[in-house]
CSV table of C-alpha atoms in Angstrom, one decimal:
chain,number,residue,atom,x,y,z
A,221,UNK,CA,0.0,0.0,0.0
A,222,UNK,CA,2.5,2.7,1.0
A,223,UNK,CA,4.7,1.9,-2.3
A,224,UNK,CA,1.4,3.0,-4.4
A,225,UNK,CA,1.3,5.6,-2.0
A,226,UNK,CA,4.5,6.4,-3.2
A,227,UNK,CA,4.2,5.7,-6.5
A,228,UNK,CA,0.9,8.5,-6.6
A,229,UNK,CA,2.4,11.2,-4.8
A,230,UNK,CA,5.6,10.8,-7.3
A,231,UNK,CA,3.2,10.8,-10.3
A,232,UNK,CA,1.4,14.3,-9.1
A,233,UNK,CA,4.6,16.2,-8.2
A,234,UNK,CA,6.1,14.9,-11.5
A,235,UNK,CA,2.7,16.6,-13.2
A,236,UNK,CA,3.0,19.5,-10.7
A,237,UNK,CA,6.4,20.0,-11.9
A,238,UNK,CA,5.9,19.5,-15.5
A,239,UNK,CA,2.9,22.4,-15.5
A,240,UNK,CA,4.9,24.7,-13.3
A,241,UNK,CA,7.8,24.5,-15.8
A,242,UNK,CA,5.4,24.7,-18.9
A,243,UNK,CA,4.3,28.1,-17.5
A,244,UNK,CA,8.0,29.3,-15.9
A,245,UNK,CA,9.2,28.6,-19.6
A,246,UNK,CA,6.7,30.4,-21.1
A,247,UNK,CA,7.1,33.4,-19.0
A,248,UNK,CA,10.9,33.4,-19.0
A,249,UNK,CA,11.0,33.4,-23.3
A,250,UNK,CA,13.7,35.5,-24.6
A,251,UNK,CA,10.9,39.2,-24.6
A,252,UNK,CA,11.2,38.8,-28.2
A,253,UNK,CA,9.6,35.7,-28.8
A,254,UNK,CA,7.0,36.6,-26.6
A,255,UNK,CA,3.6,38.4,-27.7
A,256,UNK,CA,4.0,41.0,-24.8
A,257,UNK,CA,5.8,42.8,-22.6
A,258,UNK,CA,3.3,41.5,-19.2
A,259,UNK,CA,4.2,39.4,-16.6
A,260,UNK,CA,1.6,36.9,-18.3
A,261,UNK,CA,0.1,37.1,-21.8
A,262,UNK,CA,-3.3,36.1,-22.5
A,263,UNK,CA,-2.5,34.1,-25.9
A,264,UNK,CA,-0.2,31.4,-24.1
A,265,UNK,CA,-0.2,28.2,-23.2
A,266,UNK,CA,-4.1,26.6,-22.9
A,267,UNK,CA,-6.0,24.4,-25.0
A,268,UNK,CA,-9.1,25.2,-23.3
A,269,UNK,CA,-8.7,29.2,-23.9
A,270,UNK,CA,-7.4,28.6,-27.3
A,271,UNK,CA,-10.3,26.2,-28.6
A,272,UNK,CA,-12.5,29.2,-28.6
A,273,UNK,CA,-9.9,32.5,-29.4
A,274,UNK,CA,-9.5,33.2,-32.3
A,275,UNK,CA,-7.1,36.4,-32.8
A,276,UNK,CA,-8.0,36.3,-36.8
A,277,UNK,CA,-11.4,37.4,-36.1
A,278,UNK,CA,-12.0,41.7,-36.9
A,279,UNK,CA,-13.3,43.3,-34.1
A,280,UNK,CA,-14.8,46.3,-35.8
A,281,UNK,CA,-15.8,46.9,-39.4
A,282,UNK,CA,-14.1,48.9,-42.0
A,283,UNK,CA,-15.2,50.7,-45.2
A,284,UNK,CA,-13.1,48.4,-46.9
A,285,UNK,CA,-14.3,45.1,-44.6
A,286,UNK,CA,-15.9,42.1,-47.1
A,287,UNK,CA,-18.9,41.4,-44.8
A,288,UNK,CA,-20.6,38.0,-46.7
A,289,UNK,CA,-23.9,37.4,-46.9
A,290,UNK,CA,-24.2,34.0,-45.0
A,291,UNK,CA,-22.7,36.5,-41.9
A,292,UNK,CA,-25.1,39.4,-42.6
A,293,UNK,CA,-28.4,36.8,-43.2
A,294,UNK,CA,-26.9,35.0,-39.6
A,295,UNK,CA,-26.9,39.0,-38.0
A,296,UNK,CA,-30.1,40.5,-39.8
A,297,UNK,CA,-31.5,37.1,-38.2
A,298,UNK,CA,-31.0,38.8,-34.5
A,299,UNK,CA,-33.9,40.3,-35.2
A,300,UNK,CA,-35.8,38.9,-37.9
A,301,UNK,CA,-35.2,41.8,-40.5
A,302,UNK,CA,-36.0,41.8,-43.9
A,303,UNK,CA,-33.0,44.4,-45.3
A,304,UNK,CA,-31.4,43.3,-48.2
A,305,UNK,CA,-27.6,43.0,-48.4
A,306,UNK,CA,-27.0,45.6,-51.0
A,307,UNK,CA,-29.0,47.9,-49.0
A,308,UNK,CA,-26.9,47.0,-46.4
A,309,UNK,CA,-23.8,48.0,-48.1
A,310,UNK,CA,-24.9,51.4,-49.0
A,311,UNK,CA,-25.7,52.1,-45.7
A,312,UNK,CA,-22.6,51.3,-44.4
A,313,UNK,CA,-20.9,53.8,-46.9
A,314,UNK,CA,-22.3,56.2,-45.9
A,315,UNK,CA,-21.7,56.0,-42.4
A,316,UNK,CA,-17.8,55.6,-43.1
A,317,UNK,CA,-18.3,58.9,-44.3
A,318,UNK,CA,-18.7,60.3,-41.2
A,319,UNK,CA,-16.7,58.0,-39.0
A,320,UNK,CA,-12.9,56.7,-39.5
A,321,UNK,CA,-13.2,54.0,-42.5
A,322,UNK,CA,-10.1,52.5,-40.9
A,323,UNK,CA,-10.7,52.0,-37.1
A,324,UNK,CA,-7.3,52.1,-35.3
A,325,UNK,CA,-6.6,49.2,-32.7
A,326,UNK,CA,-3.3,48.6,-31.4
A,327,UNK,CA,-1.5,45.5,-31.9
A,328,UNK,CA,0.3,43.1,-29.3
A,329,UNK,CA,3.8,43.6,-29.6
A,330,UNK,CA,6.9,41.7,-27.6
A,331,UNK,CA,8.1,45.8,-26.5
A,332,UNK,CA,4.6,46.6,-24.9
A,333,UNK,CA,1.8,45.4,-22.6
A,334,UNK,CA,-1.7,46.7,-23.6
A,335,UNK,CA,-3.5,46.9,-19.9
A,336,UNK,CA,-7.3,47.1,-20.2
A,337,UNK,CA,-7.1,48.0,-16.1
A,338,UNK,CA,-6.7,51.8,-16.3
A,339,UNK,CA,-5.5,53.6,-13.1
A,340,UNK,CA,-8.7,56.0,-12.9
A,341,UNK,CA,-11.2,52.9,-13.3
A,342,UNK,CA,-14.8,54.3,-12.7
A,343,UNK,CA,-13.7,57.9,-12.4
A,344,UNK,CA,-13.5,58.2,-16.0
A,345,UNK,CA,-14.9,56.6,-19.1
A,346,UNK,CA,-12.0,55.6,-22.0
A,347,UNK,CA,-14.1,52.9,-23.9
A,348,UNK,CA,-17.9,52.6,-23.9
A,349,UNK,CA,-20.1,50.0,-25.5
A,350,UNK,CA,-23.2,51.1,-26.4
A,351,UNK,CA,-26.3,50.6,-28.9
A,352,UNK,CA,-29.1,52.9,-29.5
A,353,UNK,CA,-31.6,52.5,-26.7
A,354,UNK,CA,-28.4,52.3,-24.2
A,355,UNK,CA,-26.5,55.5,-25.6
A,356,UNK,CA,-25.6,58.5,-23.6
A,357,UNK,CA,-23.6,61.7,-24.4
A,358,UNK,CA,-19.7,61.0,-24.1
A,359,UNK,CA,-17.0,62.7,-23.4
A,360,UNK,CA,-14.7,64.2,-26.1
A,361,UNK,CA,-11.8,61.3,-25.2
A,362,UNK,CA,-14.3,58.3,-24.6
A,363,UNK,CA,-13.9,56.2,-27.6
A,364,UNK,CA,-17.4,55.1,-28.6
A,365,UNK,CA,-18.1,51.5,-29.6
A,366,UNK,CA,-21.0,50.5,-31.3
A,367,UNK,CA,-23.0,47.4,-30.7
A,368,UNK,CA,-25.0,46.9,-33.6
A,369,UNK,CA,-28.1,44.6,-33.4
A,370,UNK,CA,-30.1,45.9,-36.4
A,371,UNK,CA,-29.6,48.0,-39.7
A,372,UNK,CA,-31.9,50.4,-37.8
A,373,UNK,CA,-29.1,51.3,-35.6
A,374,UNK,CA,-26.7,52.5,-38.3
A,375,UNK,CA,-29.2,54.8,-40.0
A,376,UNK,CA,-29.6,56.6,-35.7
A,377,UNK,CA,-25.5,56.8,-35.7
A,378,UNK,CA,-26.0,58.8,-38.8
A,379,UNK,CA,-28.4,60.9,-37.4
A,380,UNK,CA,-27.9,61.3,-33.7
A,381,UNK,CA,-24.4,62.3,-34.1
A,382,UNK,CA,-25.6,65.1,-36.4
A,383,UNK,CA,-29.6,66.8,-36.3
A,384,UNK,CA,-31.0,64.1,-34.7
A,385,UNK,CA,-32.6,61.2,-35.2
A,386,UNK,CA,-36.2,61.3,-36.6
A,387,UNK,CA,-37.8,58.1,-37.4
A,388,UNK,CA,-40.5,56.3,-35.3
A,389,UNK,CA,-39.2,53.7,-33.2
A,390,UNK,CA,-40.7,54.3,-29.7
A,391,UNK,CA,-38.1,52.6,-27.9
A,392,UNK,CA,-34.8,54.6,-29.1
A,393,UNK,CA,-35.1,57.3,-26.2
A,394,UNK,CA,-32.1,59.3,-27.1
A,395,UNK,CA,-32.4,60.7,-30.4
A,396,UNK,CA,-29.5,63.0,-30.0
A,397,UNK,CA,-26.6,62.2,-28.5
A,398,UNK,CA,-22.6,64.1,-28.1
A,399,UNK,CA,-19.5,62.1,-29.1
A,400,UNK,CA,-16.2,62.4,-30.9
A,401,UNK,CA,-17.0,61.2,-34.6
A,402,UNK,CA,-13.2,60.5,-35.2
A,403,UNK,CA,-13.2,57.8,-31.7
A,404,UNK,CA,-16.2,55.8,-33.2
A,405,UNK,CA,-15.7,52.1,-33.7
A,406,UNK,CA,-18.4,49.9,-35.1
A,407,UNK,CA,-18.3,46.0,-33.5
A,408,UNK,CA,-18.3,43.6,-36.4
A,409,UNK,CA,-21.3,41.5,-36.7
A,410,UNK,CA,-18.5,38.5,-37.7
A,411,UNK,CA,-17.0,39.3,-34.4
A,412,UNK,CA,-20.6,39.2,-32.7
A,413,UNK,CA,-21.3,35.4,-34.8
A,414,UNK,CA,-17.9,34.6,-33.4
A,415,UNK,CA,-18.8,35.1,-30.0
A,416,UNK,CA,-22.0,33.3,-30.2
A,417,UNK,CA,-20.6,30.3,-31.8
A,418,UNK,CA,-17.3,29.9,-30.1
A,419,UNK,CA,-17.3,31.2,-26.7
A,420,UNK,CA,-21.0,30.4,-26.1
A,421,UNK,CA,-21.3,27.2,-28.3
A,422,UNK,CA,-24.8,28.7,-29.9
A,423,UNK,CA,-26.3,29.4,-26.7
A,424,UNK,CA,-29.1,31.8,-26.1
A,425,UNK,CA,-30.2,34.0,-28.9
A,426,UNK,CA,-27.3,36.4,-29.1
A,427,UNK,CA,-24.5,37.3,-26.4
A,428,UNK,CA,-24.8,40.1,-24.0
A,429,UNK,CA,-23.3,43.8,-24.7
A,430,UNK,CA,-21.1,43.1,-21.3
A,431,UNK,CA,-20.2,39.3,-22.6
A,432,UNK,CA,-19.1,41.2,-25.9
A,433,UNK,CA,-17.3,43.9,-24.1
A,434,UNK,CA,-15.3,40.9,-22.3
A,435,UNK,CA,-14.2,39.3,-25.5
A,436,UNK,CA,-13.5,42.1,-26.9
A,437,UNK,CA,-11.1,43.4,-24.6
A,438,UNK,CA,-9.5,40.1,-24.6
A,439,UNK,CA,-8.5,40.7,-28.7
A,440,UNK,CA,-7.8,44.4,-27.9
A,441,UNK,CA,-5.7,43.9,-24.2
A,442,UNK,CA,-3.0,41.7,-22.8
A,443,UNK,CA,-4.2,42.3,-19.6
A,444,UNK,CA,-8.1,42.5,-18.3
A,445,UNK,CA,-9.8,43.2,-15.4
A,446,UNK,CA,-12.9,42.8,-15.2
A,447,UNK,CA,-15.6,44.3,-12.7
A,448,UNK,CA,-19.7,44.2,-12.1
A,449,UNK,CA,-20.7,41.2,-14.2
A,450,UNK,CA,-23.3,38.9,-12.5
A,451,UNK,CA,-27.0,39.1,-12.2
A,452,UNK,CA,-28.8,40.4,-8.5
A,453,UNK,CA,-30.5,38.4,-5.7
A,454,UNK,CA,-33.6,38.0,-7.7
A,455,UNK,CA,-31.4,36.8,-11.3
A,456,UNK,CA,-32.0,40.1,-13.2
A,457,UNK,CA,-29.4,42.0,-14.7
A,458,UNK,CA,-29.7,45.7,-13.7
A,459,UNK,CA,-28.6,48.2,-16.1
A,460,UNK,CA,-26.5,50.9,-14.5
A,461,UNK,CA,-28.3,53.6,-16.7
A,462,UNK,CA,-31.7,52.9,-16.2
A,463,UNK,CA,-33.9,51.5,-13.2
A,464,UNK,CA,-35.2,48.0,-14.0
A,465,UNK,CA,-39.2,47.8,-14.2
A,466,UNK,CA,-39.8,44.0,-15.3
A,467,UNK,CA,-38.6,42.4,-12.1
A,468,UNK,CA,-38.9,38.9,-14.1
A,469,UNK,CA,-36.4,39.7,-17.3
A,470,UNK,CA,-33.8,37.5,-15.9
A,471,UNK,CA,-31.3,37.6,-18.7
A,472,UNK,CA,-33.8,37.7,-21.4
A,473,UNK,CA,-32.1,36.0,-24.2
A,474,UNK,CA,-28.8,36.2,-23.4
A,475,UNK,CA,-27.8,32.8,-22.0
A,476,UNK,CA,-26.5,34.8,-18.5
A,477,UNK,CA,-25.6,31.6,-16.4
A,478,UNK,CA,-23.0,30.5,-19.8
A,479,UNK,CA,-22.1,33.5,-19.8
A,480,UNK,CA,-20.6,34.1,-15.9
A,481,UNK,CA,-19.3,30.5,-15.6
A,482,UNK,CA,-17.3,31.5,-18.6
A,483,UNK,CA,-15.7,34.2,-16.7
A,484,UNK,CA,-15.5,32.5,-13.7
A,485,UNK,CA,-12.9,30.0,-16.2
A,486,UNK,CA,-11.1,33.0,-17.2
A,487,UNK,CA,-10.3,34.2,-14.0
A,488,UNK,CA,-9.6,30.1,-13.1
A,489,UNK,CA,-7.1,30.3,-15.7
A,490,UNK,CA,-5.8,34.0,-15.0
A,491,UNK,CA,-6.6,35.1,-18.4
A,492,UNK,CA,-8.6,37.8,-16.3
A,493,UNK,CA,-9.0,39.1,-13.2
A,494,UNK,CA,-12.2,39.0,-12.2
A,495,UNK,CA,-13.4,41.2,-9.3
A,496,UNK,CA,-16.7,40.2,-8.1
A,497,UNK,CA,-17.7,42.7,-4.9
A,498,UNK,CA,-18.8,40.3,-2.4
């Protein structure tokens, strides 16, 4: 008995040994074969992180992006629109127009570390994900970054950043909004299909804007942090910019309990840190 006793306890320090090592070699690369300059870099070493990132994937669109039409017909899908691709296409000239046609994102580099933990967290807003229906006036440095869910939403970036938006949708609230045209970023609908299918394995009917926000920092930052993700006592998500009236939303159709047991991984994995309040 004691010899298999042995025999286990030398089997897990030999696998205790083999992972520390793994991780010590991958953290003590000559800088320039590394992908960073941080302590730890996001893009190294797991199978179970790399199943599902894919660092090919375009965050944002560009006036010269080839959007097909299987990815448009999966995103027009979101909401059962009828637009038709070409229609599409000349909306989204236009708006490149008006916004860069060439968003800038910087890439990881062996001489830097790109920190999405900024030192004045929640005193002041550098990157904010909104859609129509949650926008709000932004600073002149807050980059804004659309989520689009419709072709609706394109036609009120046109307008709100200019006169105003017009057209009859009840629910857009904010018709007019304040925000630096050259720091607008449009997330790519590819990069929304990507999340769905990858990271929540077709779950729920489309991720959530905070679940998008996560993976995209993780294309766009070496290092994350992440804070205020997690439904209340009663399972409901509460938006921070308005007061939540249906008291039985839960996480609509988002798939919210996929969703935080993913980030609970990350932080498992210390691809994230993952700050939870209580």
């Amino acid at each position: 008995m004691k010899i298999k006793e042995r025999a286990i306890v030398s089997l897990l320090c030999a696998v205790t040994i083999c992972v520390s090592w793994s991780g010590f070699m991958s953290r003590n690369l000559p800088q320039d074969q590394r992908p960073c300059a941080c302590e730890r870099c996001l893009s190294e070493d797991d199978p179970w992180f790399m199943k599902r990132f894919n660092k090919s994937v375009e965050p944002f669109l560009s006036a010269n992006y080839n959007l097909s039409e299987d990815d448009f017909s999966w995103w027009k899908g979101l909401w059962g629109e009828k637009t038709k691709f070409g229609t599409f296409r000349k909306l989204l000239d236009k708006v490149f127009l008006m916004i860069p046609p060439s968003p800038h994102v910087l890439e990881p580099s062996p001489d830097r570390c790109r920190t999405c933990f900024e030192a004045d967290v929640g005193a002041r807003t550098t990157h904010r994900v909104m859609y129509p229906e949650s926008s709000v006036d932004l600073g002149d440095s807050t980059h804004f970054l659309m989520a689009p869910f419709k072709s609706i939403d394109f036609e009120w970036l046109l307008d709100a950043l200019n006169t105003g938006y017009n057209a009859t949708p009840e629910w857009i609230v904010n018709r007019k909004i304040t925000a630096n045209k050259d720091l607008v970023k449009i997330i790519n609908p590819v990069f929304m299909r990507y999340v769905h299918d990858m990271w929540l394995e077709k779950e729920g009917y489309y991720p959530s804007t905070g679940f998008l926000a996560l993976v995209l920092a993780l294309h766009m930052c070496d290092e994350v942090s992440v804070f205020g993700y997690g439904a209340d006592s009663d399972g409901n998500w509460s938006h921070y910019w308005e007061e939540l009236v249906d008291k039985m939303v839960k996480t609509g159709g988002h798939p919210g309990n996929t969703e935080y047991e993913i980030i609970q991984k990350l932080h498992e994995l210390q691809k994230l840190k993952f700050y939870t309040g209580f």
